[in-house]
Structures are given as structure tokens and as C-alpha cells.
Coordinates of N, CA and C and ligand atoms in Angstrom, one line a residue:
M588 N 37.0 148.5 -164.6 CA 37.4 148.2 -163.3 C 38.5 147.2 -163.2
F589 N 39.0 147.2 -162.0 CA 40.3 146.6 -161.9 C 41.3 146.4 -163.1
G590 N 41.7 147.5 -163.6 CA 42.7 147.7 -164.5 C 43.9 147.1 -164.2
W591 N 44.1 147.5 -162.8 CA 45.4 146.9 -162.3 C 45.3 145.6 -161.8
L592 N 44.0 144.9 -161.7 CA 43.9 143.4 -161.6 C 44.2 142.6 -162.5
R593 N 44.1 143.1 -164.0 CA 44.4 142.4 -165.2 C 45.7 142.2 -165.4
K594 N 46.6 143.0 -164.8 CA 48.0 143.0 -165.3 C 48.7 141.7 -164.9
R595 N 48.4 140.9 -163.7 CA 48.8 140.0 -163.4 C 47.9 138.8 -163.1
T596 N 48.3 137.5 -162.9 CA 47.1 136.6 -162.5 C 46.9 136.5 -161.0
A597 N 48.1 136.3 -160.1 CA 47.6 136.2 -158.7 C 47.9 137.5 -157.9
A598 N 47.0 137.8 -157.1 CA 46.9 139.2 -156.2 C 47.8 140.0 -156.6
P599 N 47.6 140.9 -157.6 CA 48.5 142.0 -157.7 C 48.5 143.0 -156.6
P600 N 49.4 143.8 -156.3 CA 49.5 144.7 -155.0 C 48.5 145.5 -155.3
I601 N 48.1 146.2 -154.3 CA 47.2 147.2 -154.4 C 47.9 148.6 -154.5
P602 N 47.8 149.5 -155.7 CA 48.5 150.8 -156.1 C 48.4 151.6 -154.6
D603 N 49.4 152.3 -154.5 CA 49.7 153.3 -153.3 C 48.4 154.3 -153.2
E604 N 48.1 154.8 -154.3 CA 47.3 155.8 -154.3 C 45.7 155.5 -153.8
L605 N 45.5 154.2 -154.2 CA 44.1 153.6 -153.9 C 44.3 153.3 -152.2
W606 N 45.4 152.6 -152.0 CA 45.5 152.3 -150.5 C 45.6 153.4 -149.6
M607 N 46.2 154.5 -150.0 CA 46.5 155.7 -149.2 C 44.8 156.4 -149.0
G608 N 44.2 156.3 -150.1 CA 42.8 156.7 -150.0 C 41.9 156.0 -149.1
V609 N 42.0 154.7 -149.0 CA 41.3 153.6 -147.9 C 41.7 154.2 -146.5
L610 N 43.2 154.4 -146.3 CA 43.6 154.8 -144.9 C 43.1 156.0 -144.4
E611 N 43.1 157.1 -145.5 CA 42.3 158.3 -145.1 C 41.0 158.3 -144.6
R612 N 40.1 157.3 -145.3 CA 38.8 157.2 -145.2 C 38.5 156.6 -144.0
Y613 N 39.1 155.7 -143.6 CA 38.8 154.7 -142.5 C 39.9 154.7 -141.4
G614 N 40.0 155.7 -140.5 CA 40.8 156.0 -139.4 C 41.0 154.8 -138.7
F615 N 40.4 154.0 -138.5 CA 40.3 152.7 -137.6 C 41.6 151.7 -138.3
L616 N 41.5 151.9 -139.7 CA 42.5 150.9 -140.5 C 43.9 151.8 -140.4
A617 N 44.0 153.0 -140.4 CA 45.0 154.1 -140.5 C 45.7 153.6 -139.0
A618 N 45.0 153.7 -138.1 CA 45.4 153.8 -136.6 C 46.0 152.2 -136.2
R619 N 46.1 151.1 -137.2 CA 46.9 150.1 -136.8 C 48.2 150.1 -136.9
P620 N 49.0 149.5 -136.2 CA 50.5 149.5 -136.4 C 51.1 149.3 -137.6
P621 N 52.1 149.7 -138.2 CA 52.3 149.6 -139.7 C 52.7 148.2 -140.3
A622 N 53.1 147.2 -139.2 CA 53.2 145.7 -139.8 C 51.8 145.3 -140.1
Q623 N 51.0 145.7 -139.4 CA 49.4 145.1 -139.5 C 48.7 145.6 -140.8
R624 N 49.1 147.0 -140.9 CA 48.5 147.7 -142.1 C 49.2 146.9 -143.3
Q625 N 50.5 146.6 -143.4 CA 51.1 145.9 -144.5 C 50.3 144.7 -144.7
N626 N 50.1 143.9 -143.6 CA 49.4 142.5 -143.8 C 48.0 142.8 -144.4
L627 N 47.3 143.7 -143.8 CA 46.0 144.1 -144.2 C 45.9 144.3 -145.8
R628 N 46.9 145.1 -146.1 CA 47.0 145.5 -147.7 C 47.1 144.2 -148.6
E629 N 47.9 143.4 -148.2 CA 48.3 142.2 -149.0 C 47.2 141.3 -149.0
L630 N 46.5 141.2 -147.6 CA 45.2 140.1 -147.5 C 44.0 140.8 -148.6
A631 N 43.9 142.0 -148.4 CA 43.0 142.9 -149.3 C 43.1 142.6 -150.7
A632 N 44.3 142.5 -151.1 CA 44.7 142.3 -152.5 C 44.3 140.8 -152.8
Q633 N 44.5 139.9 -151.9 CA 44.2 138.5 -152.1 C 42.7 138.5 -152.3
F634 N 42.1 139.1 -151.3 CA 40.6 139.1 -151.2 C 39.9 139.6 -152.6
L635 N 40.6 140.6 -153.1 CA 40.1 141.3 -154.6 C 40.1 140.2 -155.6
A636 N 41.4 139.4 -155.4 CA 41.8 138.5 -156.6 C 40.6 137.3 -156.5
T637 N 40.1 137.0 -155.6 CA 39.4 135.7 -155.4 C 37.8 136.1 -155.2
K638 N 37.4 137.5 -154.9 CA 36.0 137.4 -154.9 C 35.6 138.2 -156.2
E639 N 34.0 138.1 -156.1 CA 33.4 138.6 -157.3 C 32.7 139.8 -157.0
F640 N 32.6 140.9 -157.4 CA 31.6 141.9 -156.8 C 30.5 142.1 -157.8
H641 N 29.7 142.4 -157.5 CA 28.3 142.5 -158.3 C 27.5 143.9 -157.9
G642 N 27.4 145.1 -158.9 CA 26.6 146.1 -158.4 C 25.0 145.9 -158.6
A643 N 24.3 146.3 -157.7 CA 23.1 146.3 -157.8 C 22.2 147.5 -157.9
N644 N 21.1 147.8 -158.5 CA 20.4 148.9 -158.7 C 21.1 150.2 -159.0
G645 N 21.9 149.7 -160.2 CA 22.7 150.8 -160.8 C 23.9 151.2 -160.3
L646 N 24.4 150.5 -159.0 CA 25.5 150.8 -158.5 C 26.7 150.1 -159.4
V647 N 27.8 151.2 -159.9 CA 28.9 150.5 -160.3 C 30.0 150.4 -159.4
I648 N 30.6 149.1 -159.8 CA 31.6 148.6 -158.8 C 33.0 149.2 -159.3
T649 N 33.5 150.4 -158.5 CA 34.6 150.9 -158.9 C 35.8 150.3 -157.9
D650 N 36.9 150.7 -158.4 CA 38.1 150.1 -157.4 C 38.0 150.6 -156.1
K651 N 37.3 151.8 -156.0 CA 37.2 152.4 -154.6 C 36.1 151.8 -153.6
V652 N 35.1 151.3 -154.6 CA 34.1 150.5 -153.6 C 34.7 149.2 -153.5
A653 N 35.3 148.5 -154.4 CA 35.7 147.1 -154.2 C 36.8 147.2 -153.2
L654 N 37.7 148.1 -153.0 CA 38.7 148.1 -152.0 C 38.3 148.3 -150.7
A655 N 37.2 149.5 -150.6 CA 36.9 149.8 -149.5 C 36.2 148.6 -148.7
I656 N 35.5 147.8 -149.6 CA 35.0 146.7 -148.7 C 36.0 145.6 -148.4
A657 N 37.0 145.4 -149.3 CA 38.0 144.3 -149.1 C 38.9 144.6 -148.1
A658 N 39.0 146.0 -147.8 CA 40.0 146.2 -146.7 C 39.5 146.3 -145.5
Q659 N 38.2 146.4 -145.2 CA 37.5 146.2 -144.0 C 37.0 144.8 -143.7
A660 N 36.5 143.9 -144.7 CA 36.4 142.6 -144.6 C 37.4 141.8 -144.2
V661 N 38.7 142.2 -144.4 CA 39.8 141.3 -144.1 C 40.4 141.7 -142.5
L662 N 39.7 142.5 -142.0 CA 40.2 143.0 -140.6 C 40.1 141.7 -139.7
P663 N 38.9 141.2 -139.7 CA 38.6 140.0 -138.7 C 39.6 138.9 -139.0
V664 N 39.9 138.6 -140.1 CA 40.6 137.6 -140.6 C 42.2 137.8 -140.7
L665 N 42.6 138.9 -140.4 CA 44.1 139.4 -140.5 C 45.0 138.1 -139.9
H666 N 44.5 137.4 -138.7 CA 45.5 136.5 -138.3 C 44.9 135.0 -138.7
L667 N 43.4 135.0 -138.6 CA 43.0 133.6 -139.1 C 43.2 133.2 -140.3
G668 N 43.2 134.2 -141.3 CA 43.6 134.0 -142.6 C 42.3 134.0 -143.5
L669 N 42.6 133.8 -144.9 CA 41.4 134.1 -145.9 C 40.8 132.9 -146.0
A670 N 41.3 131.9 -145.7 CA 40.4 130.5 -145.8 C 39.1 130.6 -145.2
W671 N 38.9 131.5 -144.1 CA 37.8 131.6 -143.4 C 36.6 132.0 -144.2
Y672 N 37.0 132.6 -145.5 CA 35.9 133.3 -146.4 C 35.8 132.5 -147.8
D673 N 36.5 131.2 -147.7 CA 36.4 130.5 -149.0 C 35.1 129.7 -149.3
D674 N 34.1 129.8 -148.4 CA 32.9 129.2 -148.9 C 31.9 129.9 -149.6
F675 N 32.4 131.1 -150.2 CA 31.6 131.9 -151.2 C 32.4 132.7 -151.8
V676 N 31.9 133.3 -153.1 CA 32.8 134.2 -153.9 C 32.0 135.7 -154.3
G677 N 30.7 135.7 -153.9 CA 29.9 136.9 -154.5 C 29.6 137.9 -153.3
I678 N 29.8 139.2 -153.8 CA 29.8 140.3 -153.0 C 28.8 141.2 -153.7
V679 N 27.5 141.4 -153.2 CA 26.4 142.1 -153.9 C 26.4 143.5 -153.3
V680 N 26.6 144.5 -154.1 CA 26.6 146.0 -153.4 C 25.4 146.7 -153.9
H681 N 24.7 147.2 -153.2 CA 23.6 148.3 -153.3 C 24.0 149.5 -153.1
P682 N 23.3 150.7 -153.8 CA 23.6 152.0 -153.7 C 23.3 152.5 -152.0
D683 N 22.1 152.0 -151.6 CA 21.7 152.2 -150.3 C 21.1 151.0 -149.5
E684 N 20.3 151.3 -148.3 CA 19.7 150.3 -147.7 C 18.8 149.3 -148.6
V685 N 18.5 148.3 -148.2 CA 17.5 147.6 -149.2 C 16.2 147.2 -148.1
L686 N 15.2 147.1 -148.7 CA 13.9 146.6 -148.2 C 13.8 145.3 -148.7
A687 N 13.7 144.5 -147.8 CA 13.6 143.1 -148.0 C 12.1 142.6 -147.4
R688 N 11.4 141.9 -148.1 CA 9.9 141.6 -147.7 C 10.3 140.1 -146.9
R689 N 9.7 140.3 -145.9 CA 9.8 139.0 -144.9 C 8.5 138.5 -144.7
T690 N 8.5 137.1 -144.5 CA 7.2 136.3 -144.3 C 7.4 135.6 -143.2
V691 N 6.8 135.7 -142.0 CA 6.6 134.7 -140.9 C 5.2 134.0 -140.7
T692 N 5.3 132.9 -140.1 CA 4.2 132.4 -139.9 C 4.0 132.1 -138.3
D693 N 3.1 132.7 -137.8 CA 2.9 132.6 -136.3 C 2.6 131.1 -135.7
D694 N 2.6 131.0 -134.4 CA 2.1 129.8 -133.9 C 0.6 129.2 -134.0
S695 N -0.1 130.3 -134.6 CA -1.6 129.9 -135.1 C -1.7 129.9 -136.2
G696 N -0.6 129.7 -137.1 CA -0.6 129.4 -138.5 C -0.8 130.7 -139.5
I697 N -1.0 131.9 -138.6 CA -1.2 133.0 -139.3 C -0.1 133.4 -140.0
V698 N -0.1 133.8 -141.5 CA 1.1 134.3 -142.0 C 1.0 136.0 -142.0
H699 N 2.4 136.4 -141.7 CA 2.4 137.8 -141.6 C 3.4 138.3 -142.4
Q700 N 3.3 139.3 -143.2 CA 4.2 140.0 -144.1 C 4.9 141.2 -143.4
Y701 N 6.1 141.4 -143.4 CA 6.5 142.7 -143.3 C 7.8 143.1 -144.2
D702 N 8.1 144.5 -144.3 CA 9.3 144.8 -144.8 C 10.5 145.2 -143.7
E703 N 11.8 144.5 -144.0 CA 12.9 144.7 -143.1 C 13.9 145.7 -143.9
V704 N 14.3 146.8 -143.1 CA 15.5 147.7 -143.9 C 16.9 147.1 -143.5
L705 N 17.5 146.7 -144.5 CA 18.8 146.1 -144.4 C 19.9 147.0 -144.9
T706 N 20.9 146.8 -144.1 CA 22.2 147.7 -144.7 C 23.3 146.5 -145.1
G707 N 23.0 145.4 -144.8 CA 23.8 144.1 -145.2 C 23.0 143.0 -144.9
E708 N 23.4 141.8 -145.4 CA 22.9 140.7 -145.1 C 24.2 139.6 -145.7
A709 N 24.2 138.5 -144.7 CA 25.0 137.4 -144.9 C 24.4 136.2 -145.0
M710 N 24.7 135.4 -146.4 CA 23.8 134.1 -146.3 C 24.9 132.9 -146.1
E711 N 24.4 131.8 -145.3 CA 25.3 130.7 -144.8 C 25.8 130.1 -146.4
G712 N 26.9 130.0 -146.4 CA 27.5 129.3 -147.7 C 27.3 130.1 -149.2
G713 N 26.5 131.3 -148.9 CA 26.4 132.2 -149.8 C 26.9 133.5 -150.0
P714 N 26.3 134.5 -150.9 CA 26.9 135.6 -150.8 C 26.8 136.7 -149.7
V715 N 27.5 137.8 -149.9 CA 27.3 138.7 -148.7 C 26.7 140.0 -149.5
M716 N 25.7 140.6 -148.9 CA 25.0 141.9 -149.6 C 25.3 143.0 -148.6
L717 N 25.7 144.1 -149.2 CA 26.2 145.5 -148.5 C 25.5 146.6 -148.9
S718 N 25.2 147.6 -148.2 CA 24.8 148.9 -148.6 C 26.1 149.9 -148.6
W719 N 26.2 150.3 -150.0 CA 27.4 151.3 -150.3 C 27.5 152.5 -149.4
H720 N 26.2 153.0 -149.3 CA 26.1 154.1 -148.5 C 26.8 154.0 -146.9
D721 N 26.2 152.6 -146.4 CA 27.0 152.3 -145.1 C 28.2 152.1 -145.0
V722 N 28.8 151.4 -146.1 CA 30.3 150.9 -146.2 C 31.1 152.3 -146.3
D723 N 30.6 153.1 -147.0 CA 31.4 154.4 -147.6 C 31.5 155.3 -146.3
G724 N 30.3 155.2 -145.3 CA 30.3 156.4 -144.1 C 31.0 155.6 -142.8
A725 N 31.6 154.2 -143.1 CA 32.1 153.6 -142.0 C 33.2 154.4 -141.1
G726 N 33.9 155.1 -141.8 CA 34.9 156.2 -141.1 C 34.5 156.9 -140.0
A727 N 33.2 157.7 -140.2 CA 32.4 158.7 -139.5 C 31.8 157.9 -138.4
T728 N 31.2 156.8 -138.7 CA 30.4 155.9 -137.5 C 31.5 155.3 -136.8
A729 N 32.7 155.0 -136.8 CA 33.6 154.2 -136.0 C 33.6 154.6 -134.6
D730 N 33.3 155.8 -134.2 CA 33.3 156.0 -132.7 C 32.0 155.3 -131.9
E731 N 31.1 155.4 -132.8 CA 29.9 154.5 -132.0 C 29.9 153.1 -132.3
G732 N 31.1 152.7 -132.9 CA 31.3 151.3 -132.9 C 30.6 150.6 -134.2
Y733 N 30.0 151.4 -134.9 CA 29.5 150.8 -135.9 C 30.3 150.5 -137.5
N734 N 30.0 149.2 -137.8 CA 30.8 148.8 -139.1 C 30.1 147.8 -139.8
V735 N 29.3 148.0 -141.1 CA 28.4 147.0 -141.6 C 29.1 146.1 -142.1
V736 N 30.4 146.3 -142.6 CA 31.1 145.3 -143.3 C 31.6 144.2 -142.4
I737 N 32.3 144.5 -141.2 CA 32.7 143.6 -140.5 C 31.5 142.9 -139.8
H738 N 30.4 143.5 -139.5 CA 29.2 142.8 -139.1 C 29.0 141.9 -139.9
E739 N 28.7 142.1 -141.3 CA 28.4 140.8 -142.1 C 29.4 139.6 -142.2
F740 N 30.5 140.2 -142.2 CA 31.6 139.1 -142.3 C 31.7 138.3 -140.9
I741 N 31.5 138.9 -139.9 CA 31.6 138.3 -138.6 C 30.3 137.2 -138.7
H742 N 29.3 137.4 -139.2 CA 28.2 136.3 -139.5 C 28.6 135.3 -140.3
K743 N 29.5 135.4 -141.3 CA 30.1 134.7 -142.3 C 31.1 133.5 -141.5
I744 N 32.0 134.0 -140.5 CA 32.8 133.3 -139.6 C 31.9 132.5 -138.7
D745 N 30.9 133.1 -138.2 CA 29.8 132.5 -137.2 C 29.3 131.3 -138.0
M746 N 28.9 131.2 -139.3 CA 28.3 130.4 -140.1 C 28.9 129.5 -140.6
R747 N 30.4 129.3 -140.2 CA 31.1 128.4 -140.8 C 30.7 127.0 -140.3
D748 N 30.1 126.9 -139.1 CA 29.5 125.8 -138.7 C 28.4 125.5 -138.5
G749 N 27.5 126.5 -139.5 CA 26.2 125.9 -139.4 C 25.3 127.4 -139.2
A750 N 24.1 127.3 -138.8 CA 23.5 128.4 -138.5 C 24.3 129.4 -137.4
P751 N 23.9 130.8 -137.5 CA 24.6 131.6 -136.7 C 24.2 131.4 -135.2
D752 N 25.2 131.3 -134.4 CA 24.8 131.1 -132.8 C 25.5 131.8 -131.8
G753 N 26.3 132.8 -132.4 CA 27.0 133.6 -131.5 C 28.6 133.0 -131.2
C754 N 28.9 131.8 -131.8 CA 30.1 131.3 -131.5 C 30.7 130.8 -133.0
P755 N 31.9 131.1 -133.2 CA 32.7 130.7 -134.3 C 32.9 129.1 -134.1
P756 N 33.3 128.6 -135.3 CA 33.9 127.1 -134.9 C 35.2 127.1 -134.1
L757 N 35.1 126.3 -132.9 CA 36.2 126.5 -132.2 C 36.9 124.9 -132.2
P758 N 38.1 124.7 -131.6 CA 38.6 123.3 -131.6 C 38.2 122.3 -130.8
S759 N 37.2 122.7 -129.6 CA 36.6 121.7 -129.1 C 35.3 121.8 -128.1
R760 N 34.8 121.0 -127.9 CA 33.4 121.2 -127.1 C 33.8 122.1 -125.9
E761 N 34.7 121.9 -125.3 CA 35.1 122.6 -123.9 C 35.3 124.3 -124.2
A762 N 35.9 124.6 -125.5 CA 36.4 125.8 -125.9 C 34.9 126.4 -126.3
R763 N 34.0 125.7 -127.0 CA 32.6 126.2 -127.3 C 32.0 126.5 -126.0
R764 N 31.9 125.4 -125.0 CA 31.3 125.9 -124.0 C 31.7 127.2 -123.4
A765 N 33.0 127.2 -123.2 CA 33.7 128.4 -122.4 C 33.2 129.8 -123.2
W766 N 33.3 129.6 -124.5 CA 32.9 131.0 -125.3 C 31.5 131.4 -125.0
L767 N 30.6 130.2 -125.2 CA 29.0 130.7 -125.1 C 28.9 131.1 -123.6
A768 N 29.6 130.6 -122.5 CA 29.4 131.0 -121.2 C 29.6 132.5 -121.1
V769 N 30.7 133.1 -121.5 CA 31.1 134.5 -121.6 C 30.1 135.2 -122.7
M770 N 30.0 134.9 -123.7 CA 29.0 135.5 -124.7 C 27.7 135.7 -124.1
Q771 N 27.2 134.4 -123.3 CA 25.7 134.6 -122.8 C 25.5 135.5 -121.7
A772 N 26.6 135.7 -120.8 CA 26.3 136.5 -119.6 C 26.5 137.9 -120.2
A773 N 27.4 138.2 -121.1 CA 27.3 139.6 -121.7 C 26.2 140.1 -122.4
Y774 N 25.7 139.0 -123.3 CA 24.3 139.3 -124.0 C 23.1 139.8 -123.1
E775 N 23.1 138.8 -121.8 CA 22.1 139.0 -121.3 C 22.1 140.4 -120.5
A776 N 23.3 140.5 -119.9 CA 23.2 141.8 -119.3 C 23.1 143.1 -120.3
F777 N 23.5 143.0 -121.6 CA 23.2 144.0 -122.3 C 21.7 144.3 -122.6
R778 N 21.1 143.0 -122.8 CA 19.6 143.0 -123.1 C 18.9 143.6 -121.9
E779 N 19.3 143.2 -121.0 CA 18.7 143.8 -119.8 C 18.7 145.5 -119.9
K780 N 20.2 146.0 -120.0 CA 20.2 147.4 -120.2 C 19.4 148.0 -121.2
V781 N 19.2 147.1 -122.3 CA 18.3 147.6 -123.6 C 16.9 147.8 -123.1
I782 N 16.5 146.7 -122.6 CA 15.0 146.8 -121.9 C 14.8 147.9 -120.9
I783 N 15.8 148.1 -120.0 CA 15.6 149.3 -119.3 C 15.3 150.5 -119.8
A784 N 16.6 150.6 -120.8 CA 16.4 152.1 -121.4 C 15.1 152.2 -122.2
E785 N 14.7 151.2 -123.0 CA 13.5 151.3 -123.9 C 12.1 151.5 -122.9
R786 N 12.0 150.5 -121.9 CA 10.7 150.4 -121.3 C 10.7 151.6 -120.2
F787 N 12.0 151.8 -119.6 CA 11.7 152.6 -118.2 C 12.7 153.8 -118.5
G788 N 13.2 154.2 -119.7 CA 13.7 155.5 -119.8 C 15.0 155.4 -119.3
G789 N 15.9 154.3 -119.2 CA 17.1 154.4 -118.4 C 18.1 154.8 -119.7
Q790 N 19.4 154.7 -119.2 CA 20.2 155.4 -120.0 C 20.5 154.4 -121.2
A791 N 20.5 154.7 -122.6 CA 20.9 153.9 -123.6 C 22.3 153.5 -123.7
P792 N 22.5 152.0 -123.8 CA 23.5 151.5 -123.8 C 24.3 152.0 -125.1
W793 N 25.9 152.0 -124.9 CA 26.5 152.4 -126.0 C 26.4 151.8 -127.2
L794 N 26.4 150.5 -127.3 CA 26.1 149.5 -128.2 C 25.0 149.7 -129.1
D795 N 25.0 149.5 -130.4 CA 23.5 149.3 -131.2 C 22.6 148.5 -130.4
P796 N 21.4 149.0 -130.2 CA 20.5 148.2 -129.3 C 20.1 147.1 -130.2
Y797 N 20.5 147.0 -131.4 CA 20.0 145.9 -132.4 C 20.9 144.5 -131.9
A798 N 21.7 144.5 -131.3 CA 22.4 143.7 -130.6 C 21.8 142.7 -129.6
A799 N 20.6 143.2 -129.0 CA 19.7 142.5 -128.2 C 18.7 141.6 -128.7
E800 N 18.6 141.7 -130.3 CA 17.9 140.7 -131.1 C 18.0 139.2 -130.9
G801 N 19.5 138.9 -130.6 CA 19.7 137.7 -130.5 C 21.2 137.5 -130.3
I802 N 21.6 136.4 -129.9 CA 23.1 136.2 -129.6 C 24.0 136.1 -130.7
D803 N 23.5 135.9 -132.1 CA 24.2 135.8 -133.1 C 24.4 137.5 -133.6
E804 N 23.4 138.2 -133.3 CA 23.5 139.7 -133.7 C 24.4 140.4 -132.8
F805 N 24.4 140.0 -131.5 CA 25.2 140.6 -130.3 C 26.7 140.3 -130.7
F806 N 27.0 139.0 -131.2 CA 28.3 138.6 -131.6 C 28.8 139.6 -132.6
A807 N 28.0 139.8 -133.7 CA 28.3 140.6 -135.1 C 28.4 142.1 -134.6
V808 N 27.5 142.5 -133.5 CA 27.5 144.0 -133.3 C 28.8 144.2 -132.4
A809 N 28.9 143.3 -131.4 CA 30.2 143.4 -130.4 C 31.6 143.5 -131.1
C810 N 31.8 142.7 -132.1 CA 32.8 142.5 -133.1 C 33.2 143.8 -133.7
E811 N 32.0 144.6 -134.2 CA 31.9 145.8 -135.1 C 32.9 146.8 -134.1
A812 N 32.5 146.8 -133.0 CA 32.9 147.8 -132.0 C 34.2 147.5 -131.4
Y813 N 34.8 145.9 -131.4 CA 36.0 145.6 -131.1 C 37.0 146.0 -132.1
F814 N 36.5 146.0 -133.3 CA 37.5 146.3 -134.3 C 37.5 147.5 -134.8
V815 N 36.5 148.5 -134.6 CA 36.5 149.9 -135.0 C 36.9 150.8 -133.7
N816 N 36.5 150.5 -132.5 CA 36.7 151.4 -131.7 C 36.9 150.5 -130.4
R817 N 38.3 150.0 -130.2 CA 38.5 149.0 -129.3 C 38.7 149.7 -127.7
L818 N 39.2 150.9 -127.5 CA 39.1 151.3 -126.2 C 37.9 151.4 -125.8
R819 N 37.0 152.2 -126.3 CA 35.6 152.2 -125.8 C 34.8 150.7 -125.3
F820 N 35.2 149.8 -126.3 CA 34.5 148.5 -126.4 C 35.3 147.9 -125.2
E821 N 36.7 148.1 -124.8 CA 37.3 147.3 -123.8 C 36.7 148.0 -122.3
A822 N 36.1 149.3 -122.5 CA 35.9 149.9 -121.2 C 34.5 149.2 -121.0
E823 N 33.4 149.0 -122.0 CA 32.2 148.5 -121.8 C 32.2 147.0 -121.4
F824 N 33.2 146.1 -122.4 CA 33.1 144.7 -122.2 C 34.5 144.1 -122.1
P825 N 35.0 144.5 -120.9 CA 36.3 143.7 -120.7 C 36.5 142.2 -121.0
A826 N 35.5 141.5 -120.5 CA 35.4 140.1 -120.9 C 35.4 139.7 -122.3
L827 N 34.6 140.4 -123.0 CA 34.8 140.1 -124.4 C 35.9 140.5 -125.2
V828 N 36.7 141.3 -124.7 CA 38.1 141.7 -125.2 C 38.8 140.5 -125.3
A829 N 38.9 140.1 -123.9 CA 39.9 138.8 -123.6 C 39.4 137.7 -124.7
L830 N 38.1 137.7 -124.6 CA 37.6 136.4 -125.3 C 38.0 136.5 -126.9
F831 N 37.8 137.8 -127.5 CA 37.8 137.9 -128.9 C 39.3 138.1 -129.2
D832 N 40.1 138.5 -128.6 CA 41.7 138.4 -128.5 C 42.2 137.0 -128.6
G833 N 41.7 136.2 -127.7 CA 41.9 134.8 -128.0 C 41.7 134.2 -129.1
F834 N 40.7 134.4 -129.6 CA 40.2 134.0 -131.0 C 40.9 134.6 -132.3
F835 N 40.6 136.1 -132.4 CA 41.0 136.8 -133.6 C 42.5 136.8 -133.8
N836 N 43.3 136.8 -132.6 CA 44.6 136.8 -132.8 C 45.4 135.8 -132.7
K837 N 44.9 134.6 -132.6 CA 45.7 133.5 -132.6 C 45.9 132.8 -133.8
G838 N 45.2 133.1 -135.0 CA 45.4 132.3 -136.1 C 44.8 130.9 -136.2
L839 N 43.7 130.7 -135.7 CA 43.2 129.4 -135.4 C 42.9 128.9 -137.0
S840 N 43.5 127.5 -137.1 CA 43.0 127.0 -138.4 C 41.5 126.5 -138.3
L841 N 40.8 126.6 -139.6 CA 39.6 126.0 -139.6 C 39.3 124.7 -139.4
R842 N 40.2 124.0 -139.6 CA 40.1 122.3 -139.5 C 40.5 122.0 -138.0
A843 N 41.0 123.0 -137.3 CA 41.4 122.4 -136.0 C 40.3 122.0 -134.9
Ligands
ZN2287 ZN1 23.5 140.9 -138.4

């Protein structure tokens, strides 16, 4: 693994053949303007040089696996910079979805256990877990606005200032208030649609209904669609496109 990484010490360039393979598999990356694709390639190389990949349950981390994750993970920080991901190094890759045993205690003190199916998970200040099956298939699911890598890395961005709350670190309280006002309105309107679809047989909304679980999940799911199917996302959530453009395209410093 990473034969080409060992040749130099700092961020060696990604070989043409590997990069072409990524662009072929992920049309939403190939569709970016040439200058952006070049920046993506350079940022992905830096990402590979600074992160550590671990295969779980028999999965072998090949160059293809690592680069597929790196190329998608750096899309949200193309303008923000890789420093937004410097609070962790580990990325754990499973062959497929993972069953996680959850324990919750309800208001009457009764402990409930259940299994949750995970395609990915992001821990505050800790590693990111991903299902390779879902990472690999991200080219085919882009039309639906689905992308597990972007989802988990948006959680990482959200968690840079503590527990995920649907708002990344912003320069001022006013900026945060303004952000949450837009997000909250879009989230509530979306939740309403999901409830109507599920309870009363209304038309299912385009975005993954999982986004109705909480405003932090709404932020992550909305960003998936924003990055992989902008046209459709813009038609559905014009206010969020403006909000996200203002954040992701500005290159805001973490210390701001
Ligand atoms: Zn999530």
C-alpha cells in the first residue's frame, strides 16, 4: 500500500492513473471545473499524507480505497483548507455497513438496547468510520444526493466547536444566529414534509428522510446533496445554497 507515498516525505502527487480512476468513478468530481479538480487532487494528496487508514473486518486498504475516500473528503474543505480536519488522523474502513449496539435509558430509568445500522460514523475529536461498500457506490447514488464520505466529514466540521448542532464554527454570534435561523426554517419545513409523507402518504421528499432525525443530521444530509447534485439541491433548497456558498466558498479560517 502507498508505494508511491514512500518515495517522498511530504504529500507526493497522486499518480495520473489513480486520479483518472477516481474521476471516472465519481462523476460529481469530474464535473468540477479544471482548476478546482487540480486543487482537489493536491488537497487529496495532502490528506493522504497526513491521515492514517485502518481496514476493519478483513478490508484491505488499497490505494484505490484510500484515494476514493480522500478525494471525496476534501471536497467540503476545498476553500476552507485541510486545517479543519486536523483534530484527528484515523479513518477506519469496514467492508460494508456496521451494526452498532446502542444503549439508551428512558425517562423512567429503563435501559433499552437496540442495533443501529451504520454506513459511517464521525466522533468528536476522534476517527471517522466508513463502509467501503457505500463509499465505492457514491458515483451511482449522486443523483439522489447521497454521499456517505461528505456526510461524515460535515459532522467533523460541525463538531469543531463541540457537539454537532447543524452549525459550523462561525466568526461571530450574529453569524451563528443568522445561520441557525436559515437552517432551522429549512429543517422544520423538511420535517413537516417527511411527517406528511410517512403518516398521510404524501409525496416523499427528495432528500433522505434520515435528515429529519435532528438539525445536525439535516446539515450533513443537505451538504451531501449540495456537493454531489447542486442543481437539484438548488431547486429544492435555494436558501441553503446561498448559505452554504457563503461558508464553503469563502475559505474561513478556523480561528476567525
Ligand atoms: Zn449523520
